[in-house]
Amino acid sequence: MNPKAAILSIGGEILDGRIQDTNANRFIRALNTIDIPVVNILSCPDDIIQINDSLRFLFLNCDIVLTCGGLGPTTDDLTREAVAEFTGGNLELNSTAENALSAYFERKQRRFDETNRKQAYIPSGSQLINNEIGSAPGFSINHNGKLIVSLPGVPRELSLMLKDSVLPLLLSLYPDKQPLHSEILRLFGLPEAAVGGIIERASLKPSTKVSYRATFPEIQLRLLSSSSAEVQEAAKIAAREIGEEYVFSRSLDESFPAVLHRLAVESGSTIAVAESCTGGMLGSLLTQNSGSSAFFHGGVISYSNELKQILLGVKNKTLSQFGAVSHQTAREMARGARTNARTAIGVSISGIAGPDGGSEEKPVGTFYVGHSTEAETVSYRFFFSGEREAIRRFAAFAAMDTMRRHLLSLPIHAKEQENED
Amino acid sequence: MNPKAAILSIGGEILDGRIQDTNANRFIRALNTIDIPVVNILSCPDDIIQINDSLRFLFLNCDIVLTCGGLGPTTDDLTREAVAEFTGGNLELNSTAENALSAYFERKQRRFDETNRKQAYIPSGSQLINNEIGSAPGFSINHNGKLIVSLPGVPRELSLMLKDSVLPLLLSLYPDKQPLHSEILRLFGLPEAAVGGIIERASLKPSTKVSYRATFPEIQLRLLSSSSAEVQEAAKIAAREIGEEYVFSRSLDESFPAVLHRLAVESGSTIAVAESCTGGMLGSLLTQNSGSSAFFHGGVISYSNELKQILLGVKNKTLSQFGAVSHQTAREMARGARTNARTAIGVSISGIAGPDGGSEEKPVGTFYVGHSTEAETVSYRFFFSGEREAIRRFAAFAAMDTMRRHLLSLPIHAKEQENED
């Protein structure tokens, strides 16, 4: 059997515009890992009739409806009642849920009263789904061969319950399904369309599912298969065809700053930055993770030319002759950052983020990355077309990528490269 | 008549997890401004039968269905066909759309062929909705007293078409409706629950609609009413009850960095920063908008103690006696930033973003903001409980708020304040 799923978000916050729905995507990415497709996503208000109508509609095209929201203690929260009505049952006090709830309130040093006890009632015939970190328990119930799974709307709680309870439950109910093996390739430096084209031409096995997720400016390529050997082979082919050098990480837990952290620590290198158009964004990225002081010393936000001179030692002549956005200035900035901070590596960014300030020779989106070590100081010219914040973010990633490629002795694909005079 | 609306997102990218739906929220916020509530949001695949089933289901509870997606030139794009079938019509070539399309392709220097011409076909009986910036035109069609509006899924195109064409169309079709007058209060420094409580107790008129949007760490309070006088009065009451000092902006176009830009330029002040735990995030925020060099000179990312000493002149004794996260260090950092850059204002952040590094005296979430001018150098201790990135973002905003409050001579509500010895 190849069950299909639908997602039902219950509550007014999404419909009145207060929040954007992010839970649907959490459900989908979890279901992807066991190869259950999602055919509909629906948001409806906290209303018993509308929830029932929604369930009826969704079950026309699917076998499993996963709901989120409407499990709180207030009178607005009607998911329990609606599901009980849909399945022709009543609400029953679940003693396990009651004990967990009263323990939860004790832990939080809050009073446990009748309003809160409401959350321990679940539809008759349903199975409790524990909530280890929040108050509202979830439940699942079979009805005429269809399955309803109801979870709270709090993202952290929902994610944990999905992983710990719902996926195992689905695997037990649908024994044909098995957890898919996955490989992640995290890429920087190629447009999504280019990666898509390469993967299409790579003719991976049809049984290998390919999906993309663009979290600008990186691209995440996910390969899924029921065979571990097949997905590893697919990852090998994909990385080879795209180019290994573009794969900066193979783990959702290792972000670009974490990669640099590891590479820098492995090679005993320390890093300092000098930022112009990014205004501190590179430093902010590099300090995203705890413990980044192991490799990152800091640096200078040299937004004004004066600070480039005072704090980085960029020469007045360099600025007047070549401009602040130039190979020469980027190199002097990188060298200044390194010598200031006495780090192994100094990296700099100077560019035109726009929307103003471009010229024919250096249009908006032009930026230079300087890279300085004791052995050599090099600068690279890059270009990215986009809006101001996108250009800045791309430039910060390009600087991280320049460091990564230096640490790994990989080629750097800049529009131009200049070495120190 | 009080029409209700529903939103139908058509296409596979949301259902297979590639992208998150953000268009629904765009529709909702536009419809809010003319007081049309949204009762359902549904995503369905590019499939003529499923689109028809979806329309039938949605029209059970509403009068208007707004669709997005499925208007491209490929064989996957079936929204035109599905709506034609639903309304019992055919697809007809619209010559205005054809001309606009061929002009669009000429502008983009791309070849206009039969595949592209497909986009100029719209359901018989429908009205064209021009797309000024993209290729896919939209359309609207009345059917048995119900209205279908179909727009492309590209966010920028959709937003523009909503504002320029769809809202005016809806106002003409539902003459009882009128554009609501709105007032926005953008707040920083109070929790959302506290703001909610204050607004509830303020007993605004029931005809004034109140909505919140939390774009961490700021809170946007939106007041809507058909009466301009009423909404202005409501905004006055709300600001008074919350406290005028917490309202940093009254415009969606003026972000916190833009407010500082304006205040600094108005007062002829320039700003430099010294950042520890935020690692450059404050500088990155301050340079979000073009032209920020008018007030922002740059500064130092003093992540290591060594850089605090070398680039900011923080005394070794201060670091060893009080620690890097202290009133004294924050003040010396702020003064160092100001004197380095010769700006009117220097502002610093030093804190413990966690998850490690906290102590009983200074738990994770503790941070100091230093503020230095020629007249005085002050430091403030703040605390925010949350995850690392949330603490860092809150601290960057708290530093901006400290500058704002200084420039406007408003009180600063820190846990502790210390002036220079």
Short mmCIF file of N, CA and C in Angstrom, two decimals, chain B residues 329-402:
data_model
loop_
_atom_site.label_atom_id
_atom_site.label_comp_id
_atom_site.label_asym_id
_atom_site.label_seq_id
_atom_site.Cartn_x
_atom_site.Cartn_y
_atom_site.Cartn_z
N THR B 329 34.04 46.87 30.83
CA THR B 329 34.53 46.55 29.48
C THR B 329 33.62 47.15 28.42
N ALA B 330 32.32 47.05 28.62
CA ALA B 330 31.38 47.61 27.64
C ALA B 330 31.63 49.11 27.46
N ARG B 331 31.88 49.80 28.57
CA ARG B 331 32.12 51.24 28.46
C ARG B 331 33.42 51.54 27.72
N GLU B 332 34.46 50.78 28.06
CA GLU B 332 35.75 51.05 27.38
C GLU B 332 35.65 50.71 25.89
N MET B 333 34.90 49.67 25.57
CA MET B 333 34.70 49.32 24.15
C MET B 333 33.97 50.46 23.42
N ALA B 334 32.91 50.98 24.03
CA ALA B 334 32.12 52.03 23.38
C ALA B 334 32.97 53.28 23.19
N ARG B 335 33.76 53.59 24.21
CA ARG B 335 34.61 54.78 24.10
C ARG B 335 35.67 54.56 23.02
N GLY B 336 36.23 53.37 23.01
CA GLY B 336 37.24 53.04 22.00
C GLY B 336 36.68 53.15 20.59
N ALA B 337 35.48 52.64 20.39
CA ALA B 337 34.86 52.70 19.06
C ALA B 337 34.69 54.16 18.63
N ARG B 338 34.21 54.97 19.57
CA ARG B 338 33.95 56.38 19.25
C ARG B 338 35.24 57.14 18.93
N THR B 339 36.26 56.94 19.76
CA THR B 339 37.49 57.72 19.56
C THR B 339 38.24 57.26 18.31
N ASN B 340 38.29 55.92 18.10
CA ASN B 340 38.86 55.38 16.85
C ASN B 340 38.29 56.07 15.63
N ALA B 341 36.96 56.06 15.58
CA ALA B 341 36.28 56.44 14.35
C ALA B 341 35.95 57.93 14.35
N ARG B 342 36.27 58.59 15.46
CA ARG B 342 35.96 60.03 15.60
C ARG B 342 34.49 60.32 15.29
N THR B 343 33.63 59.47 15.82
CA THR B 343 32.19 59.68 15.64
C THR B 343 31.62 60.34 16.89
N ALA B 344 30.39 60.83 16.77
CA ALA B 344 29.72 61.43 17.92
C ALA B 344 29.35 60.37 18.94
N ILE B 345 28.97 59.20 18.44
CA ILE B 345 28.48 58.13 19.32
C ILE B 345 29.27 56.85 19.09
N GLY B 346 29.61 56.19 20.19
CA GLY B 346 30.15 54.84 20.10
C GLY B 346 29.24 53.93 20.90
N VAL B 347 28.92 52.79 20.34
CA VAL B 347 28.04 51.88 21.08
C VAL B 347 28.67 50.50 21.05
N SER B 348 28.55 49.78 22.16
CA SER B 348 29.20 48.47 22.26
C SER B 348 28.24 47.42 22.79
N ILE B 349 28.54 46.18 22.48
CA ILE B 349 27.79 45.04 23.01
C ILE B 349 28.78 43.99 23.48
N SER B 350 28.63 43.55 24.71
CA SER B 350 29.41 42.41 25.20
C SER B 350 28.48 41.55 26.02
N GLY B 351 28.42 40.27 25.70
CA GLY B 351 27.46 39.44 26.43
C GLY B 351 27.74 37.96 26.29
N ILE B 352 26.87 37.20 26.90
CA ILE B 352 27.00 35.74 26.88
C ILE B 352 25.82 35.17 26.10
N ALA B 353 26.09 34.81 24.84
CA ALA B 353 25.01 34.35 23.96
C ALA B 353 24.73 32.86 24.14
N GLY B 354 25.65 32.16 24.81
CA GLY B 354 25.43 30.76 25.10
C GLY B 354 25.62 29.85 23.90
N PRO B 355 25.25 28.60 23.99
CA PRO B 355 24.65 27.96 25.17
C PRO B 355 25.64 27.77 26.31
N ASP B 356 26.95 27.88 26.04
CA ASP B 356 27.92 27.73 27.14
C ASP B 356 28.36 29.11 27.63
N GLY B 357 29.09 29.11 28.73
CA GLY B 357 29.74 30.34 29.18
C GLY B 357 28.99 31.11 30.24
N GLY B 358 27.79 30.66 30.62
CA GLY B 358 27.06 31.37 31.65
C GLY B 358 27.56 31.03 33.05
N SER B 359 27.22 31.89 34.01
CA SER B 359 27.53 31.62 35.42
C SER B 359 26.32 32.03 36.24
N GLU B 360 26.38 31.76 37.52
CA GLU B 360 25.23 32.12 38.36
C GLU B 360 25.05 33.65 38.37
N GLU B 361 26.17 34.33 38.44
CA GLU B 361 26.11 35.79 38.51
C GLU B 361 25.72 36.39 37.16
N LYS B 362 26.26 35.80 36.09
CA LYS B 362 25.99 36.28 34.73
C LYS B 362 25.51 35.12 33.87
N PRO B 363 24.22 34.79 33.97
CA PRO B 363 23.71 33.65 33.21
C PRO B 363 23.69 33.92 31.71
N VAL B 364 23.64 32.87 30.91
CA VAL B 364 23.48 32.99 29.45
C VAL B 364 22.30 33.92 29.18
N GLY B 365 22.49 34.90 28.31
CA GLY B 365 21.43 35.87 28.03
C GLY B 365 21.73 37.24 28.63
N THR B 366 22.76 37.29 29.49
CA THR B 366 23.19 38.56 30.06
C THR B 366 24.03 39.30 29.03
N PHE B 367 23.73 40.57 28.82
CA PHE B 367 24.62 41.35 27.96
C PHE B 367 24.65 42.81 28.40
N TYR B 368 25.76 43.46 28.07
CA TYR B 368 25.96 44.86 28.42
C TYR B 368 26.01 45.68 27.14
N VAL B 369 25.39 46.83 27.18
CA VAL B 369 25.48 47.79 26.07
C VAL B 369 26.19 49.03 26.61
N GLY B 370 27.26 49.42 25.94
CA GLY B 370 27.94 50.65 26.31
C GLY B 370 27.56 51.75 25.35
N HIS B 371 27.43 52.98 25.85
CA HIS B 371 27.05 54.10 25.00
C HIS B 371 27.94 55.27 25.36
N SER B 372 28.70 55.72 24.39
CA SER B 372 29.67 56.76 24.67
C SER B 372 29.49 57.97 23.76
N THR B 373 29.45 59.15 24.38
CA THR B 373 29.52 60.40 23.62
C THR B 373 30.62 61.23 24.25
N GLU B 374 30.90 62.39 23.68
CA GLU B 374 31.94 63.20 24.30
C GLU B 374 31.53 63.58 25.73
N ALA B 375 30.23 63.77 25.94
CA ALA B 375 29.75 64.21 27.25
C ALA B 375 29.77 63.12 28.30
N GLU B 376 29.43 61.89 27.93
CA GLU B 376 29.38 60.83 28.95
C GLU B 376 29.47 59.45 28.32
N THR B 377 29.95 58.51 29.13
CA THR B 377 29.99 57.11 28.72
C THR B 377 29.25 56.29 29.78
N VAL B 378 28.21 55.59 29.31
CA VAL B 378 27.33 54.86 30.23
C VAL B 378 27.25 53.42 29.79
N SER B 379 26.98 52.53 30.73
CA SER B 379 26.75 51.13 30.35
C SER B 379 25.48 50.61 31.00
N TYR B 380 24.86 49.65 30.32
CA TYR B 380 23.57 49.11 30.77
C TYR B 380 23.65 47.60 30.75
N ARG B 381 23.08 47.01 31.78
CA ARG B 381 23.01 45.55 31.80
C ARG B 381 21.60 45.13 31.41
N PHE B 382 21.51 44.18 30.46
CA PHE B 382 20.23 43.66 30.03
C PHE B 382 20.23 42.14 30.16
N PHE B 383 19.06 41.55 30.04
CA PHE B 383 18.97 40.10 30.04
C PHE B 383 17.87 39.67 29.09
N PHE B 384 18.17 38.65 28.29
CA PHE B 384 17.13 38.07 27.45
C PHE B 384 17.27 36.56 27.47
N SER B 385 16.18 35.87 27.73
CA SER B 385 16.23 34.41 27.79
C SER B 385 15.83 33.83 26.44
N GLY B 386 16.67 32.98 25.88
CA GLY B 386 16.34 32.39 24.58
C GLY B 386 17.52 31.63 24.03
N GLU B 387 17.42 31.23 22.77
CA GLU B 387 18.51 30.51 22.13
C GLU B 387 19.56 31.51 21.65
N ARG B 388 20.73 30.97 21.32
CA ARG B 388 21.88 31.82 20.97
C ARG B 388 21.55 32.91 19.94
N GLU B 389 20.98 32.54 18.80
CA GLU B 389 20.73 33.53 17.75
C GLU B 389 19.69 34.56 18.20
N ALA B 390 18.72 34.13 19.02
CA ALA B 390 17.71 35.06 19.51
C ALA B 390 18.34 36.06 20.48
N ILE B 391 19.22 35.58 21.34
CA ILE B 391 19.91 36.47 22.29
C ILE B 391 20.74 37.50 21.51
N ARG B 392 21.46 37.02 20.50
CA ARG B 392 22.30 37.93 19.72
C ARG B 392 21.45 38.98 19.00
N ARG B 393 20.35 38.54 18.41
CA ARG B 393 19.51 39.48 17.68
C ARG B 393 18.87 40.49 18.64
N PHE B 394 18.42 39.98 19.79
CA PHE B 394 17.83 40.88 20.78
C PHE B 394 18.87 41.91 21.24
N ALA B 395 20.09 41.45 21.46
CA ALA B 395 21.15 42.36 21.93
C ALA B 395 21.44 43.44 20.89
N ALA B 396 21.48 43.06 19.62
CA ALA B 396 21.72 44.05 18.55
C ALA B 396 20.60 45.09 18.53
N PHE B 397 19.36 44.64 18.70
CA PHE B 397 18.24 45.58 18.75
C PHE B 397 18.29 46.44 20.01
N ALA B 398 18.66 45.84 21.13
CA ALA B 398 18.75 46.61 22.38
C ALA B 398 19.79 47.72 22.23
N ALA B 399 20.88 47.44 21.50
CA ALA B 399 21.89 48.47 21.28
C ALA B 399 21.32 49.58 20.39
N MET B 400 20.57 49.20 19.35
CA MET B 400 19.95 50.23 18.51
C MET B 400 18.96 51.05 19.34
N ASP B 401 18.22 50.37 20.21
CA ASP B 401 17.23 51.07 21.01
C ASP B 401 17.90 52.00 22.02
N THR B 402 19.05 51.59 22.53
CA THR B 402 19.79 52.46 23.45
C THR B 402 20.20 53.75 22.73
#
